[in-house]
Tab-separated table of C-alpha atoms in Angstrom:
chain	number	residue	atom	x	y	z
G	24	MET	CA	-12.935	-14.679	4.607
G	25	GLN	CA	-10.652	-16.980	7.098
G	26	PRO	CA	-8.299	-15.294	8.974
G	27	ALA	CA	-4.653	-15.277	7.707
G	28	GLY	CA	-3.139	-15.549	11.493
G	29	ALA	CA	-5.100	-18.533	12.779
G	30	ILE	CA	-3.539	-19.847	15.975
G	31	ASP	CA	-1.197	-22.470	15.704
G	32	PRO	CA	-1.480	-25.522	17.699
G	33	ARG	CA	1.941	-25.665	18.549
G	34	HIS	CA	1.710	-22.495	20.307
G	35	GLN	CA	-1.542	-23.411	22.449
G	36	GLY	CA	0.895	-24.543	25.267
G	37	GLU	CA	3.019	-21.491	25.509
G	38	ALA	CA	-0.376	-19.687	25.685
G	39	LEU	CA	-1.941	-21.651	28.733
G	40	SER	CA	1.578	-21.600	30.552
G	41	ASP	CA	1.570	-17.772	31.003
G	42	PRO	CA	-0.355	-16.532	34.037
G	43	ALA	CA	-3.669	-14.748	32.994
G	44	GLU	CA	-3.300	-11.975	35.062
G	45	THR	CA	0.088	-10.818	32.671
G	46	ARG	CA	-2.326	-10.417	29.858
G	47	VAL	CA	-3.615	-6.886	29.054
G	48	TYR	CA	-5.346	-7.764	26.024
G	49	GLU	CA	-7.487	-11.479	25.374
G	50	ALA	CA	-7.855	-10.942	21.819
G	51	VAL	CA	-5.784	-9.036	19.028
G	52	ASP	CA	-7.259	-8.652	15.731
G	53	MET	CA	-5.157	-6.931	13.298
G	54	VAL	CA	-6.429	-6.083	9.375
G	55	ALA	CA	-3.301	-5.851	7.281
G	56	TRP	CA	-3.237	-4.571	3.912
G	57	SER	CA	0.018	-5.580	2.129
G	58	GLY	CA	1.502	-5.554	-1.195
G	59	THR	CA	5.362	-7.332	-1.392
G	60	GLY	CA	4.887	-8.868	2.321
G	61	ASN	CA	6.452	-5.765	4.619
G	62	THR	CA	3.220	-4.980	6.327
G	63	LEU	CA	2.386	-8.715	6.534
G	64	ARG	CA	5.237	-9.645	7.985
G	65	VAL	CA	4.915	-7.065	10.690
G	66	ALA	CA	1.329	-8.179	11.748
G	67	GLU	CA	2.714	-11.616	11.736
G	68	ARG	CA	4.949	-10.442	14.275
G	69	ILE	CA	2.720	-8.833	16.624
G	70	ALA	CA	0.516	-11.630	16.309
G	71	GLU	CA	3.298	-13.708	17.555
G	72	SER	CA	4.047	-11.603	20.494
G	73	ALA	CA	0.125	-11.665	21.459
G	74	ARG	CA	-0.007	-15.266	21.296
G	75	SER	CA	3.071	-15.936	23.477
G	76	GLN	CA	1.413	-13.728	26.104
G	77	GLY	CA	-1.499	-16.128	25.590
G	78	ALA	CA	-3.788	-13.917	23.745
G	79	VAL	CA	-5.979	-15.104	20.744
G	80	ALA	CA	-4.533	-13.154	17.619
G	81	HIS	CA	-5.965	-13.145	13.976
G	82	VAL	CA	-4.282	-11.394	10.860
G	83	LEU	CA	-6.900	-10.689	8.680
G	84	THR	CA	-7.145	-8.910	5.062
G	85	SER	CA	-10.914	-7.451	5.028
G	86	THR	CA	-12.563	-5.452	7.689
G	87	SER	CA	-15.494	-7.575	7.125
G	88	ALA	CA	-13.996	-10.627	8.691
G	89	VAL	CA	-13.625	-8.376	12.078
G	90	GLU	CA	-16.167	-8.852	14.919
G	91	THR	CA	-18.333	-5.981	15.296
G	92	GLN	CA	-18.665	-6.451	18.954
G	93	SER	CA	-16.666	-4.463	21.514
G	94	ASP	CA	-14.924	-6.019	24.085
G	95	SER	CA	-12.618	-3.950	26.794
G	96	ARG	CA	-9.755	-6.710	26.922
G	97	ARG	CA	-9.531	-6.410	22.790
G	98	LEU	CA	-7.087	-4.757	20.749
G	99	LEU	CA	-8.101	-3.888	17.070
G	100	GLY	CA	-5.072	-3.047	14.295
G	101	LEU	CA	-5.129	-1.033	10.917
G	102	LEU	CA	-1.444	-1.861	9.267
G	103	ALA	CA	-0.618	-0.645	5.627
G	104	PRO	CA	2.253	0.404	3.803
G	105	THR	CA	2.544	4.521	3.216
G	106	HIS	CA	2.059	5.685	-0.163
G	107	GLY	CA	2.613	9.254	-1.090
G	108	PHE	CA	3.811	10.461	2.389
G	109	THR	CA	0.447	9.023	3.586
G	110	ALA	CA	-2.484	6.617	4.186
G	111	PRO	CA	-3.100	4.604	0.851
G	112	TRP	CA	-6.774	4.550	-0.061
G	113	PRO	CA	-7.171	1.045	1.367
G	114	LEU	CA	-6.048	2.168	4.844
G	115	VAL	CA	-8.200	5.344	4.622
G	116	LYS	CA	-11.392	2.946	3.756
G	117	ALA	CA	-10.643	0.632	6.507
G	118	ALA	CA	-10.675	3.412	9.024
G	119	PHE	CA	-14.033	4.320	8.152
G	120	ALA	CA	-15.192	0.546	7.909
G	121	LEU	CA	-13.466	-1.389	10.439
G	122	PRO	CA	-16.594	-2.495	12.659
G	123	GLY	CA	-16.840	-2.285	16.820
G	124	VAL	CA	-14.569	0.398	16.944
G	125	ARG	CA	-16.487	3.026	19.628
G	126	GLY	CA	-14.840	2.082	22.911
G	127	THR	CA	-12.585	-0.158	21.806
G	128	ASP	CA	-8.590	-0.154	22.005
G	129	VAL	CA	-7.152	0.447	18.422
G	130	PHE	CA	-3.627	1.312	17.167
G	131	VAL	CA	-2.286	2.054	13.461
G	132	LEU	CA	0.823	0.924	12.304
G	133	VAL	CA	2.516	1.717	8.715
G	134	THR	CA	5.447	0.513	7.103
G	135	ARG	CA	7.836	2.936	5.672
G	136	GLY	CA	10.378	2.209	2.946
G	137	GLY	CA	13.780	1.989	4.556
G	138	THR	CA	16.919	2.375	2.425
G	139	ARG	CA	20.709	1.181	2.774
G	140	VAL	CA	23.596	3.501	1.956
G	141	GLY	CA	26.651	2.143	2.125
G	142	HIS	CA	26.717	0.271	5.704
G	143	ARG	CA	23.994	2.948	6.958
G	144	THR	CA	20.249	1.638	6.906
G	145	LEU	CA	18.266	4.961	6.875
G	146	SER	CA	14.666	5.514	8.179
G	147	GLY	CA	11.792	6.111	5.313
G	148	PHE	CA	9.260	9.121	5.674
G	149	GLU	CA	5.376	8.006	6.826
G	150	GLY	CA	4.300	11.583	6.766
G	151	THR	CA	0.581	11.498	7.749
G	152	ALA	CA	0.138	7.893	6.960
G	153	ALA	CA	-0.637	6.627	10.523
G	154	TYR	CA	-2.268	9.811	12.090
G	155	LEU	CA	-4.754	10.323	9.398
G	156	PRO	CA	-6.511	7.049	9.991
G	157	ALA	CA	-6.096	7.019	13.364
G	158	ALA	CA	-7.895	10.375	13.908
G	159	LEU	CA	-10.657	8.974	11.596
G	160	LEU	CA	-11.004	5.890	14.187
G	161	ALA	CA	-10.996	8.324	17.142
G	162	LEU	CA	-13.610	10.352	15.494
G	163	ARG	CA	-15.717	6.785	15.508
G	164	GLY	CA	-15.150	6.493	19.131
G	165	ALA	CA	-12.224	4.181	19.376
G	166	ARG	CA	-9.589	4.876	21.868
G	167	VAL	CA	-6.298	5.179	19.971
G	168	ARG	CA	-3.392	3.430	22.193
G	169	GLY	CA	-0.760	3.233	19.607
G	170	VAL	CA	0.534	5.016	16.634
G	171	GLY	CA	3.651	4.223	14.356
G	172	ALA	CA	6.024	3.219	11.669
G	173	ILE	CA	8.259	0.748	10.765
G	174	ASP	CA	11.002	0.759	8.186
G	175	MET	CA	10.966	-2.107	5.714
G	176	PRO	CA	13.076	-2.147	2.441
G	177	LEU	CA	11.979	0.163	-0.192
G	178	ASN	CA	9.744	-2.023	-2.632
G	179	TRP	CA	9.033	0.902	-5.447
G	180	THR	CA	10.607	-1.175	-8.373
G	181	VAL	CA	8.549	0.611	-10.530
G	182	VAL	CA	10.988	3.615	-9.718
G	183	VAL	CA	14.215	2.147	-8.267
G	184	PRO	CA	15.751	-1.143	-8.377
G	185	ALA	CA	15.288	-3.613	-5.099
G	186	PHE	CA	18.653	-3.840	-2.839
G	187	ASP	CA	20.448	-6.875	-2.833
G	188	ALA	CA	19.707	-9.901	-0.266
G	189	ASP	CA	22.553	-8.162	2.309
G	190	GLY	CA	21.198	-5.007	2.094
G	191	ILE	CA	17.153	-6.589	2.551
G	192	ALA	CA	18.011	-8.361	5.507
G	193	GLU	CA	19.816	-5.665	7.312
G	194	ILE	CA	16.629	-3.442	6.911
G	195	VAL	CA	14.316	-6.049	7.980
G	196	LYS	CA	16.408	-6.728	10.802
G	197	ARG	CA	16.024	-3.181	11.976
G	198	GLY	CA	12.099	-3.357	11.056
G	199	ASP	CA	11.877	-6.317	13.326
G	200	SER	CA	13.645	-4.554	15.978
G	201	GLN	CA	11.150	-1.554	15.777
G	202	THR	CA	8.457	-3.952	15.750
G	203	ASP	CA	9.196	-6.025	18.580
G	204	THR	CA	9.576	-2.492	20.715
G	205	PHE	CA	6.021	-1.244	19.665
G	206	SER	CA	4.367	-4.585	20.484
G	207	ASP	CA	5.916	-5.113	23.823
G	208	ARG	CA	4.661	-1.636	24.598
G	209	LEU	CA	1.515	-1.851	23.381
G	210	LEU	CA	0.832	-5.379	24.511
G	211	GLY	CA	2.301	-4.335	28.125
G	212	GLY	CA	-0.628	-1.622	28.506
G	213	ASP	CA	1.489	1.589	27.383
G	214	ASN	CA	0.216	4.010	24.928
G	215	VAL	CA	2.686	4.314	21.974
G	216	PHE	CA	2.930	7.386	19.722
G	217	GLY	CA	5.713	7.896	17.729
G	218	GLY	CA	6.764	9.739	14.360
G	219	ARG	CA	5.129	13.087	15.655
G	220	GLY	CA	7.996	14.974	13.848
G	221	GLN	CA	7.028	13.349	10.413
G	222	LEU	CA	3.589	14.347	11.343
G	223	VAL	CA	4.426	17.918	11.251
G	224	LEU	CA	6.704	17.322	8.113
G	225	GLY	CA	3.820	15.400	6.354
G	226	ILE	CA	1.234	17.900	7.422
G	227	LEU	CA	3.309	20.864	5.467
G	228	ILE	CA	3.386	18.662	2.477
G	229	LEU	CA	-0.043	17.519	2.843
G	230	PRO	CA	-1.148	18.944	-0.956
G	231	LEU	CA	1.452	16.991	-2.100
G	232	SER	CA	0.299	13.773	-0.507
G	233	LEU	CA	-3.402	14.629	-2.043
G	234	GLY	CA	-2.105	15.398	-5.452
G	235	TYR	CA	-0.289	11.564	-4.900
G	236	MET	CA	-3.952	10.112	-4.165
G	237	LEU	CA	-6.247	12.014	-6.577
G	238	VAL	CA	-3.715	12.387	-9.557
G	239	ALA	CA	-0.195	10.493	-9.238
G	240	ARG	CA	-1.618	7.156	-8.324
G	241	LEU	CA	-3.653	7.155	-11.577
G	242	LEU	CA	-0.731	7.935	-13.790
G	243	LEU	CA	1.377	5.026	-12.113
G	244	ALA	CA	-1.100	3.186	-12.046
G	245	LYS	CA	-1.174	3.020	-16.160
G	246	MET	CA	2.394	2.421	-16.318
G	247	PHE	CA	2.456	-1.139	-15.708
G	248	PHE	CA	2.755	-3.593	-18.847
G	249	ALA	CA	3.673	-7.156	-19.389
G	250	ASP	CA	6.534	-7.505	-22.194
G	251	GLU	CA	6.876	-10.532	-24.622
G	252	ARG	CA	7.904	-12.839	-21.849
G	253	CYS	CA	4.200	-12.890	-20.475
G	254	THR	CA	3.087	-16.406	-20.525
G	255	SER	CA	-0.822	-15.171	-19.560
G	256	CYS	CA	-0.310	-17.480	-16.088
G	257	GLY	CA	-2.765	-15.082	-14.261
G	258	THR	CA	-0.351	-14.832	-11.154
G	259	CYS	CA	-0.821	-10.909	-11.672
G	260	GLU	CA	-4.404	-11.179	-11.462
G	261	LYS	CA	-4.812	-13.709	-9.073
G	262	ARG	CA	-2.744	-12.210	-6.312
G	263	CYS	CA	-3.567	-8.451	-6.836
G	264	PRO	CA	-5.104	-7.233	-3.411
G	265	GLN	CA	-7.042	-4.885	-5.089
G	266	ARG	CA	-8.053	-6.849	-8.038
G	267	ALA	CA	-7.086	-4.373	-10.343
G	268	VAL	CA	-5.287	-6.516	-13.072
G	269	ARG	CA	-7.512	-8.317	-15.564
G	270	LEU	CA	-6.364	-10.579	-18.330
G	271	ILE	CA	-7.955	-9.361	-21.422
G	272	GLY	CA	-7.761	-9.828	-25.150
G	273	LYS	CA	-7.329	-12.686	-27.288
G	274	ALA	CA	-3.694	-12.897	-26.105
G	275	ARG	CA	-5.047	-12.849	-22.492
G	276	ARG	CA	-2.393	-9.891	-21.655
G	277	PRO	CA	-2.677	-8.569	-18.129
G	278	TYR	CA	-4.576	-4.671	-18.417
G	279	TRP	CA	-4.056	-2.536	-14.938
G	280	THR	CA	-7.559	-0.457	-13.870
G	281	TYR	CA	-7.550	2.773	-11.917
G	282	ASP	CA	-8.196	0.605	-9.007
G	283	CYS	CA	-4.361	-0.408	-8.705
G	284	GLN	CA	-2.837	1.063	-5.704
G	285	ASN	CA	1.093	0.742	-6.978
G	286	CYS	CA	1.741	-2.019	-4.384
G	287	MET	CA	4.207	-3.725	-6.387
G	288	ARG	CA	2.853	-7.225	-5.788
G	289	CYS	CA	2.348	-8.136	-9.505
G	290	MET	CA	5.775	-6.992	-10.245
G	291	SER	CA	7.386	-8.704	-7.354
G	292	HIS	CA	5.297	-12.078	-8.006
G	293	CYS	CA	5.734	-12.499	-11.704
G	294	PRO	CA	7.381	-15.901	-12.586
G	295	THR	CA	9.207	-14.527	-15.764
G	296	ASP	CA	9.454	-10.521	-14.581
G	297	ALA	CA	7.351	-10.014	-17.558
G	298	ILE	CA	5.920	-6.865	-15.726
G	299	GLN	CA	7.308	-3.857	-16.453
G	300	GLY	CA	7.147	-0.160	-15.615
G	301	GLY	CA	7.040	2.405	-18.638
G	302	GLN	CA	8.723	5.490	-17.418
G	303	ALA	CA	8.419	7.117	-20.779
G	304	TRP	CA	4.604	6.269	-20.695
G	305	LEU	CA	4.561	8.547	-17.625
G	306	LEU	CA	6.350	11.299	-19.275
G	307	PHE	CA	3.639	10.985	-22.187
G	308	TYR	CA	1.094	11.175	-19.917
G	309	ALA	CA	2.281	14.102	-18.225
G	310	TRP	CA	2.545	15.872	-21.555
G	311	LEU	CA	-0.606	14.929	-22.677
G	312	ILE	CA	-2.368	16.271	-19.425
G	313	SER	CA	-0.516	19.565	-19.923
G	314	LEU	CA	-2.368	20.403	-23.138
G	315	PRO	CA	-4.580	23.170	-22.629
G	316	ILE	CA	-8.062	21.158	-23.375
G	317	ALA	CA	-9.301	21.251	-19.950
G	318	ALA	CA	-8.945	25.272	-19.705
G	319	LEU	CA	-10.808	25.507	-23.019
G	320	VAL	CA	-13.478	23.188	-22.267
G	321	GLY	CA	-14.054	24.935	-18.913
G	322	THR	CA	-14.147	28.274	-20.099
G	323	ALA	CA	-16.505	27.045	-22.816
G	324	LEU	CA	-18.440	25.521	-20.179
G	325	LEU	CA	-18.392	28.450	-18.154
G	326	GLY	CA	-19.763	30.724	-20.691
G	327	THR	CA	-22.342	28.126	-21.413
G	328	LEU	CA	-23.811	28.209	-17.636
G	329	GLY	CA	-23.183	31.928	-17.351
G	330	ILE	CA	-21.073	31.382	-14.047
G	331	SER	CA	-19.086	34.334	-12.786
G	332	THR	CA	-18.479	33.730	-9.230
G	333	SER	CA	-15.176	32.833	-8.283
G	334	TRP	CA	-15.770	29.600	-5.789
G	335	ALA	CA	-18.202	28.217	-8.612
G	336	SER	CA	-15.751	28.853	-11.453
G	337	GLY	CA	-12.694	27.684	-9.768
G	338	ALA	CA	-14.892	23.938	-8.971
G	339	ILE	CA	-15.852	23.681	-12.157
G	340	ARG	CA	-12.433	24.117	-13.659
G	341	PHE	CA	-10.826	21.640	-11.133
G	342	LEU	CA	-13.685	19.347	-11.823
G	343	VAL	CA	-13.246	19.201	-15.514
G	344	SER	CA	-9.423	19.444	-15.109
G	345	TYR	CA	-9.748	16.168	-13.215
G	346	LEU	CA	-12.042	14.464	-15.422
G	347	TRP	CA	-9.270	15.554	-18.689
G	348	ILE	CA	-6.523	13.842	-16.799
G	349	VAL	CA	-8.772	10.503	-16.086
G	350	ALA	CA	-10.105	10.349	-19.478
G	351	ALA	CA	-6.756	11.429	-21.353
G	352	VAL	CA	-4.679	8.907	-19.329
G	353	TRP	CA	-7.270	6.051	-19.624
G	354	LEU	CA	-7.422	6.327	-23.736
G	355	ALA	CA	-3.592	6.641	-23.899
G	356	TYR	CA	-3.025	3.617	-21.806
G	357	GLY	CA	-5.237	1.983	-24.067
G	358	ALA	CA	-3.909	2.960	-27.336
G	359	LEU	CA	-0.320	1.806	-25.501
G	360	TRP	CA	-1.723	-1.530	-24.601
G	361	LEU	CA	-2.873	-2.202	-27.925
G	362	GLY	CA	0.395	-1.199	-29.324
G	363	LEU	CA	1.918	-4.098	-27.313
G	364	SER	CA	0.229	-6.461	-29.793
G	365	VAL	CA	2.249	-4.934	-32.549
G	366	PRO	CA	5.801	-6.798	-32.715
G	367	GLY	CA	7.777	-3.796	-33.858
G	368	LEU	CA	5.842	-1.283	-31.557
G	369	ARG	CA	6.126	-3.966	-28.837
G	370	LEU	CA	9.624	-4.144	-29.237
G	371	VAL	CA	10.319	-0.591	-28.571
G	372	LEU	CA	7.466	-0.083	-26.029
G	373	SER	CA	9.014	-2.939	-23.908
G	374	ARG	CA	12.780	-1.815	-24.344
G	375	ALA	CA	12.220	2.029	-23.454
G	376	THR	CA	12.057	1.082	-19.616
G	377	LEU	CA	14.645	0.679	-17.445
G	378	THR	CA	12.423	-1.650	-14.825
G	379	ARG	CA	13.889	-4.492	-17.443
G	380	LEU	CA	17.344	-3.855	-15.565
G	381	TYR	CA	16.122	-3.740	-12.221
G	382	ARG	CA	16.142	-6.273	-9.330
G	383	ARG	CA	13.074	-7.431	-8.050
G	384	TYR	CA	11.575	-7.447	-4.685
G	385	ARG	CA	10.432	-10.531	-3.863
G	386	GLY	CA	9.376	-9.400	-0.146
G	387	PRO	CA	10.619	-10.895	3.273
G	388	ASN	CA	9.849	-14.273	4.792
G	389	PRO	CA	6.750	-14.090	7.153
G	390	ALA	CA	7.819	-13.378	10.852
G	391	ARG	CA	8.326	-16.449	12.972
G	392	LYS	CA	9.239	-16.763	16.783
G	393	ALA	CA	12.509	-18.237	15.655
G	394	ASP	CA	13.124	-14.562	14.383
G	395	ARG	CA	12.805	-12.859	17.759
């Protein structure tokens, strides 16, 4: 995979003009997982700072593109948005898979949903999102040099509408300032560890975050559908960073799989605003999984197996409950998705959502030196 942030020849002269002795790092590689573009903007901004100091900086989209050889003058970074007040699965997997981390300086930076109330910009909440992957990297022998969070516009448009242009501009301005402060210190050789107070709160609500990662994310993935404005252009399928959207059926309508991470790229990039989130669908899923099916099956299974120990019975009941959630929501989503092919039912399903009224979030423009 080619690096997304290859060196721009226009900046080579700047790199050569800087004294080599002011450079702490010769190379900066960052793996950025981004949905609507918030995290990508942060990564590109740090890359521009590194290049202005004469370093070679790459923004990558896959851990497989990272070189495996460790270097004392090389900095590795992992960047991703916050999901469920913790790290999304792609960031956790990257912390496990990032090559060449032993003995290498690394940092973890997450974006969080900043909001705008009146004339005030309020910070988001990242919880354990940055420190969890940082801890994994440390266990693998990396030297963690920085951990932090950047406020960028809240983009969870399946639940709330996006801010207007002025609100987005103010939040992005704040995020750019935070990014510059973090990168200037980090690239200058300092250790930068922020968000410790939020880490404590994140640990306290860790069960909630785990519930999101294991269960809520699956339900939210099955909220997405395309209404009658869908043209089967394939934009959602092509641009999904997880390849979680597939055009299937004779009508070639998008279908969301459990690989969906709710990054909102599909909803943000749909050229006809056809992609919706069914809030009523979520309520239906909640009712469905609350039925005592899993409890009945678990009790029958324990009786058949003759298991009476508390830990074993608890594990089996948990497994049965989880499998029931996965199977029930998958079947229900399939039925609702098929219902979209029936004109009358499609009208009801496509109108029973607030997202048709929501302003979409198109994402910020990529960072450039002119923005600094």
